[in-house]
């Protein structure tokens, strides 16, 4: 298969910090509709890979093809516009605004902060906010200030704020950290629901959750791909066992 056959095709990606290669000649291919989970020990380069894809960090060499676009040549802002959404570990929601307002502000065709003072909400915004709020389990909490949501609900709201921008690729950094068992289960359901025509890349430490959601797993170690495939395959890979168990 060629790089263009994938939604995301990372090839030969390398970044050095003061001579230290945090990501070292890495290649990664993600299909449309796939949930790819990236695992690996601390310091393996997982966060740096997401930082490189979303343009927060610039690569030393290599290419990142997103559909037909070369992301290494684009700014962080252009990458968002191209259809790549990234959620960081700590939610960046507006605590004083309602769930509805948070989603509305993230909607590209919404009124924005100043427009809200002068223009009426149009029906398209209302419909979109309602549709997204259902997929993130917040349809009955639209009028609640975001600051009063539970930890899990805040994470879902932030995912919703990305979804309302309709990205083709969504990248999430440990989305279920600190969540209850019930919230984890619902997050798995949420992620599976949103992959129609969209790919999701997730960094995850929780192996049970990773197994539940992953179509494929990539194990990173020392900035390289150590193993790749189904969770069962990578868990039984002697190279992975050695890195995790140290024997
Ligand atoms: P992971 O997410 O797998 O825990 P990271 O991607 O955060 O790993 O880090 C990989 C390695 O790169 C670590 O050794 C980290 O210290 C180093 N690193 C990451 N970002 C920087 C930076 N901006 N400057 C210097 N070193 C960095």
Short mmCIF file of C-alpha atoms and ligand atoms in Angstrom, two decimals:
data_model
loop_
_atom_site.label_atom_id
_atom_site.label_comp_id
_atom_site.label_asym_id
_atom_site.label_seq_id
_atom_site.Cartn_x
_atom_site.Cartn_y
_atom_site.Cartn_z
CA UNK A 1 0.00 0.00 0.00
CA UNK A 2 1.09 3.56 -0.64
CA UNK A 3 1.16 6.38 1.95
CA UNK A 4 -1.87 7.97 0.23
CA UNK A 5 -4.01 4.90 0.98
CA UNK A 6 -4.01 5.81 4.68
CA UNK A 7 -5.61 8.68 6.57
CA UNK A 8 -2.32 9.17 8.39
CA UNK A 9 1.05 7.99 7.09
CA UNK A 10 4.08 8.84 9.21
CA UNK A 11 7.40 7.87 7.65
CA UNK A 12 10.95 8.10 8.95
CA UNK A 13 9.91 10.62 11.59
CA UNK A 14 12.74 11.80 13.83
CA UNK A 15 13.08 14.58 16.38
CA UNK A 16 16.21 15.34 18.38
CA UNK A 17 16.37 17.40 21.54
CA UNK A 18 20.01 18.41 22.14
CA UNK A 19 21.17 15.36 20.21
CA UNK A 20 18.78 12.96 22.01
CA UNK A 21 16.38 11.27 19.59
CA UNK A 22 13.02 11.24 21.41
CA UNK A 23 11.42 9.91 18.20
CA UNK A 24 13.76 7.92 16.01
CA UNK A 25 12.95 6.98 12.39
CA UNK A 26 9.35 6.17 13.27
CA UNK A 27 6.77 4.96 10.77
CA UNK A 28 3.07 4.66 11.54
CA UNK A 29 0.07 4.10 9.25
CA UNK A 30 -3.52 4.65 10.40
CA UNK A 31 -6.58 3.61 8.38
CA UNK A 32 -9.88 5.41 8.09
CA UNK A 33 -12.30 4.39 10.84
CA UNK A 34 -9.53 2.83 12.89
CA UNK A 35 -8.91 3.28 16.61
CA UNK A 36 -5.15 3.00 17.09
CA UNK A 37 -3.82 2.81 20.62
CA UNK A 38 -0.22 3.78 21.34
CA UNK A 39 1.30 2.21 24.42
CA UNK A 40 4.82 2.07 25.80
CA UNK A 41 6.83 2.77 28.93
CA UNK A 42 7.33 6.31 30.26
CA UNK A 43 9.69 8.29 28.06
CA UNK A 44 9.04 6.05 25.02
CA UNK A 45 8.10 9.08 22.89
CA UNK A 46 4.29 8.73 22.82
CA UNK A 47 3.43 12.34 23.66
CA UNK A 48 6.17 13.63 21.38
CA UNK A 49 4.65 11.70 18.45
CA UNK A 50 1.27 13.38 19.01
CA UNK A 51 3.03 16.76 19.44
CA UNK A 52 4.75 16.23 16.08
CA UNK A 53 1.52 15.25 14.30
CA UNK A 54 -0.39 18.28 15.61
CA UNK A 55 2.50 20.64 14.82
CA UNK A 56 3.30 21.61 18.40
CA UNK A 57 6.81 20.21 17.93
CA UNK A 58 8.70 20.42 14.64
CA UNK A 59 10.43 17.29 13.36
CA UNK A 60 14.14 17.06 12.58
CA UNK A 61 13.38 14.82 9.58
CA UNK A 62 10.71 12.55 8.10
CA UNK A 63 7.21 13.10 6.79
CA UNK A 64 3.67 13.14 8.19
CA UNK A 65 1.04 12.73 5.48
CA UNK A 66 -2.55 13.38 6.49
CA UNK A 67 -4.67 12.39 3.50
CA UNK A 68 -2.90 14.37 0.74
CA UNK A 69 -1.38 17.03 2.99
CA UNK A 70 2.17 17.15 4.34
CA UNK A 71 1.76 18.25 7.96
CA UNK A 72 5.45 18.87 8.69
CA UNK A 73 5.20 21.97 6.47
CA UNK A 74 2.12 23.36 8.22
CA UNK A 75 1.52 25.45 11.36
CA UNK A 76 -0.42 24.11 14.36
CA UNK A 77 -3.37 26.27 13.31
CA UNK A 78 -3.33 25.02 9.70
CA UNK A 79 -3.20 21.43 10.96
CA UNK A 80 -6.38 21.98 13.01
CA UNK A 81 -8.04 23.43 9.89
CA UNK A 82 -6.90 20.44 7.85
CA UNK A 83 -8.99 18.26 10.20
CA UNK A 84 -6.75 17.07 13.02
CA UNK A 85 -8.12 17.46 16.57
CA UNK A 86 -5.97 16.92 19.67
CA UNK A 87 -7.13 16.56 23.23
CA UNK A 88 -4.58 17.03 25.96
CA UNK A 89 -4.78 15.38 29.37
CA UNK A 90 -6.12 18.42 31.21
CA UNK A 91 -9.45 19.66 29.87
CA UNK A 92 -9.39 23.20 28.49
CA UNK A 93 -13.05 24.04 28.91
CA UNK A 94 -14.66 27.31 29.98
CA UNK A 95 -15.80 26.48 33.52
CA UNK A 96 -18.13 29.51 33.86
CA UNK A 97 -19.97 28.82 30.62
CA UNK A 98 -22.67 26.21 30.16
CA UNK A 99 -22.16 22.94 28.31
CA UNK A 100 -24.15 24.42 25.41
CA UNK A 101 -22.01 27.56 25.28
CA UNK A 102 -18.76 25.58 25.40
CA UNK A 103 -19.88 23.49 22.42
CA UNK A 104 -21.25 26.53 20.60
CA UNK A 105 -17.97 28.44 20.94
CA UNK A 106 -16.08 25.53 19.41
CA UNK A 107 -18.42 25.25 16.43
CA UNK A 108 -16.67 26.79 13.42
CA UNK A 109 -19.96 28.26 12.16
CA UNK A 110 -21.00 29.47 15.61
CA UNK A 111 -21.38 33.13 16.58
CA UNK A 112 -18.11 33.36 18.53
CA UNK A 113 -17.72 35.43 21.71
CA UNK A 114 -18.56 38.83 20.15
CA UNK A 115 -21.23 37.51 17.79
CA UNK A 116 -23.05 36.16 20.83
CA UNK A 117 -23.63 39.76 21.97
CA UNK A 118 -25.25 40.86 18.71
CA UNK A 119 -26.69 37.94 16.80
CA UNK A 120 -29.36 35.36 17.47
CA UNK A 121 -28.35 31.72 17.58
CA UNK A 122 -29.23 30.04 14.33
CA UNK A 123 -30.98 26.69 14.13
CA UNK A 124 -27.96 24.97 12.57
CA UNK A 125 -25.88 25.67 15.70
CA UNK A 126 -28.65 24.42 17.97
CA UNK A 127 -29.01 21.22 15.93
CA UNK A 128 -25.26 20.55 15.89
CA UNK A 129 -24.83 21.18 19.61
CA UNK A 130 -27.74 18.88 20.37
CA UNK A 131 -26.42 16.10 18.13
CA UNK A 132 -22.92 16.27 19.62
CA UNK A 133 -24.23 16.50 23.19
CA UNK A 134 -26.01 13.17 22.68
CA UNK A 135 -22.85 11.40 21.54
CA UNK A 136 -21.00 12.68 24.64
CA UNK A 137 -23.82 11.78 27.09
CA UNK A 138 -24.47 15.43 28.05
CA UNK A 139 -27.77 16.07 26.27
CA UNK A 140 -29.60 16.57 29.56
CA UNK A 141 -26.96 18.91 31.00
CA UNK A 142 -26.78 21.56 28.27
CA UNK A 143 -27.64 24.41 30.68
CA UNK A 144 -25.24 23.31 33.41
CA UNK A 145 -22.07 25.38 33.97
CA UNK A 146 -19.16 23.25 32.79
CA UNK A 147 -17.33 23.82 36.09
CA UNK A 148 -20.03 21.79 37.88
CA UNK A 149 -19.59 18.69 35.72
CA UNK A 150 -17.86 15.57 37.04
CA UNK A 151 -14.26 14.89 35.98
CA UNK A 152 -15.43 12.36 33.38
CA UNK A 153 -18.12 14.66 32.00
CA UNK A 154 -15.53 17.44 31.57
CA UNK A 155 -13.39 15.07 29.52
CA UNK A 156 -16.39 14.16 27.36
CA UNK A 157 -17.24 17.84 26.91
CA UNK A 158 -13.76 18.52 25.63
CA UNK A 159 -14.04 15.60 23.22
CA UNK A 160 -17.38 17.12 22.11
CA UNK A 161 -15.69 20.50 21.57
CA UNK A 162 -13.31 18.76 19.17
CA UNK A 163 -16.03 16.67 17.51
CA UNK A 164 -18.14 19.72 16.70
CA UNK A 165 -15.24 20.84 14.48
CA UNK A 166 -15.70 17.55 12.59
CA UNK A 167 -12.06 16.38 12.49
CA UNK A 168 -11.04 13.43 10.33
CA UNK A 169 -8.40 12.47 12.86
CA UNK A 170 -8.83 12.78 16.60
CA UNK A 171 -5.86 12.31 18.95
CA UNK A 172 -6.42 11.75 22.66
CA UNK A 173 -3.89 11.60 25.47
CA UNK A 174 -5.02 9.20 28.23
CA UNK A 175 -8.73 10.02 27.93
CA UNK A 176 -9.87 7.83 30.84
CA UNK A 177 -7.24 8.82 33.44
CA UNK A 178 -9.03 9.45 36.74
CA UNK A 179 -12.40 8.17 35.48
CA UNK A 180 -14.70 5.74 37.31
CA UNK A 181 -15.29 2.25 35.89
CA UNK A 182 -18.72 3.31 34.62
CA UNK A 183 -17.25 6.41 32.94
CA UNK A 184 -14.54 4.31 31.29
CA UNK A 185 -17.16 2.00 29.86
CA UNK A 186 -19.11 4.93 28.46
CA UNK A 187 -15.93 6.49 27.02
CA UNK A 188 -15.20 3.25 25.15
CA UNK A 189 -18.76 3.37 23.76
CA UNK A 190 -18.28 7.04 22.81
CA UNK A 191 -15.03 6.38 20.93
CA UNK A 192 -16.49 3.45 19.02
CA UNK A 193 -19.51 5.57 18.08
CA UNK A 194 -17.50 8.45 16.62
CA UNK A 195 -15.20 6.51 14.29
CA UNK A 196 -17.55 6.48 11.30
CA UNK A 197 -15.39 8.12 8.60
CA UNK A 198 -12.92 9.27 11.22
CA UNK A 199 -9.76 7.84 12.75
CA UNK A 200 -8.76 8.02 16.39
CA UNK A 201 -5.26 7.76 17.88
CA UNK A 202 -5.14 7.27 21.64
CA UNK A 203 -2.21 7.19 24.06
CA UNK A 204 -3.22 4.83 26.86
CA UNK A 205 -1.71 3.36 30.00
CA UNK A 206 -4.80 1.42 31.06
CA UNK A 207 -4.31 -1.91 29.26
CA UNK A 208 -7.85 -3.13 29.87
CA UNK A 209 -9.29 0.01 28.30
CA UNK A 210 -6.74 -0.16 25.48
CA UNK A 211 -7.79 -3.73 24.70
CA UNK A 212 -11.45 -2.75 24.74
CA UNK A 213 -11.13 0.05 22.19
CA UNK A 214 -8.13 -0.78 19.98
CA UNK A 215 -8.38 -2.01 16.43
CA UNK A 216 -4.60 -2.09 16.46
CA UNK A 217 -1.94 -1.32 19.04
CA UNK A 218 1.47 0.27 18.45
CA UNK A 219 4.07 -0.25 21.16
CA UNK A 220 6.72 2.47 21.31
CA UNK A 221 10.09 2.10 22.98
CA UNK A 222 13.00 4.52 22.81
CA UNK A 223 11.29 6.52 20.06
CA UNK A 224 10.80 3.51 17.78
CA UNK A 225 8.00 1.06 17.03
CA UNK A 226 8.77 -2.05 19.04
CA UNK A 227 5.70 -4.05 18.07
CA UNK A 228 2.39 -3.58 16.29
CA UNK A 229 -0.84 -5.50 15.75
CA UNK A 230 -3.76 -6.74 17.83
CA UNK A 231 -3.51 -6.36 21.60
CA UNK A 232 -3.19 -10.12 21.89
CA UNK A 233 -0.31 -10.18 19.42
CA UNK A 234 1.70 -7.37 21.04
CA UNK A 235 1.07 -8.68 24.57
CA UNK A 236 2.58 -12.01 23.56
CA UNK A 237 5.51 -10.47 21.68
CA UNK A 238 8.72 -11.44 23.56
CA UNK A 239 10.25 -8.00 22.78
CA UNK A 240 7.30 -6.28 24.49
CA UNK A 241 7.39 -8.63 27.48
CA UNK A 242 11.09 -7.92 27.91
CA UNK A 243 10.60 -4.13 27.88
CA UNK A 244 7.67 -4.22 30.30
CA UNK A 245 8.91 -6.92 32.64
CA UNK A 246 12.65 -6.43 32.16
CA UNK A 247 13.54 -10.08 31.55
P1 LIG B 1 6.08 9.41 26.77
O1 LIG B 1 4.91 10.23 26.36
O2 LIG B 1 6.14 8.09 26.05
O3 LIG B 1 6.19 9.22 28.26
P2 LIG B 1 7.61 11.68 25.85
O4 LIG B 1 7.23 11.78 24.41
O5 LIG B 1 6.96 12.61 26.80
O6 LIG B 1 7.42 10.16 26.31
O7 LIG B 1 9.18 11.87 25.99
C1 LIG B 1 10.14 11.11 25.26
C2 LIG B 1 11.51 11.56 25.63
O8 LIG B 1 11.80 12.83 25.06
C3 LIG B 1 11.73 11.69 27.14
O9 LIG B 1 13.02 11.25 27.45
C4 LIG B 1 11.58 13.19 27.35
O10 LIG B 1 12.34 13.60 28.47
C5 LIG B 1 12.15 13.77 26.06
N1 LIG B 1 11.55 15.06 25.69
C6 LIG B 1 10.27 15.26 25.33
N2 LIG B 1 10.07 16.56 25.00
C7 LIG B 1 11.25 17.20 25.18
C8 LIG B 1 11.72 18.55 25.01
N3 LIG B 1 10.89 19.52 24.60
N4 LIG B 1 13.01 18.82 25.29
C9 LIG B 1 13.85 17.84 25.69
N5 LIG B 1 13.51 16.54 25.87
C10 LIG B 1 12.23 16.21 25.61
#
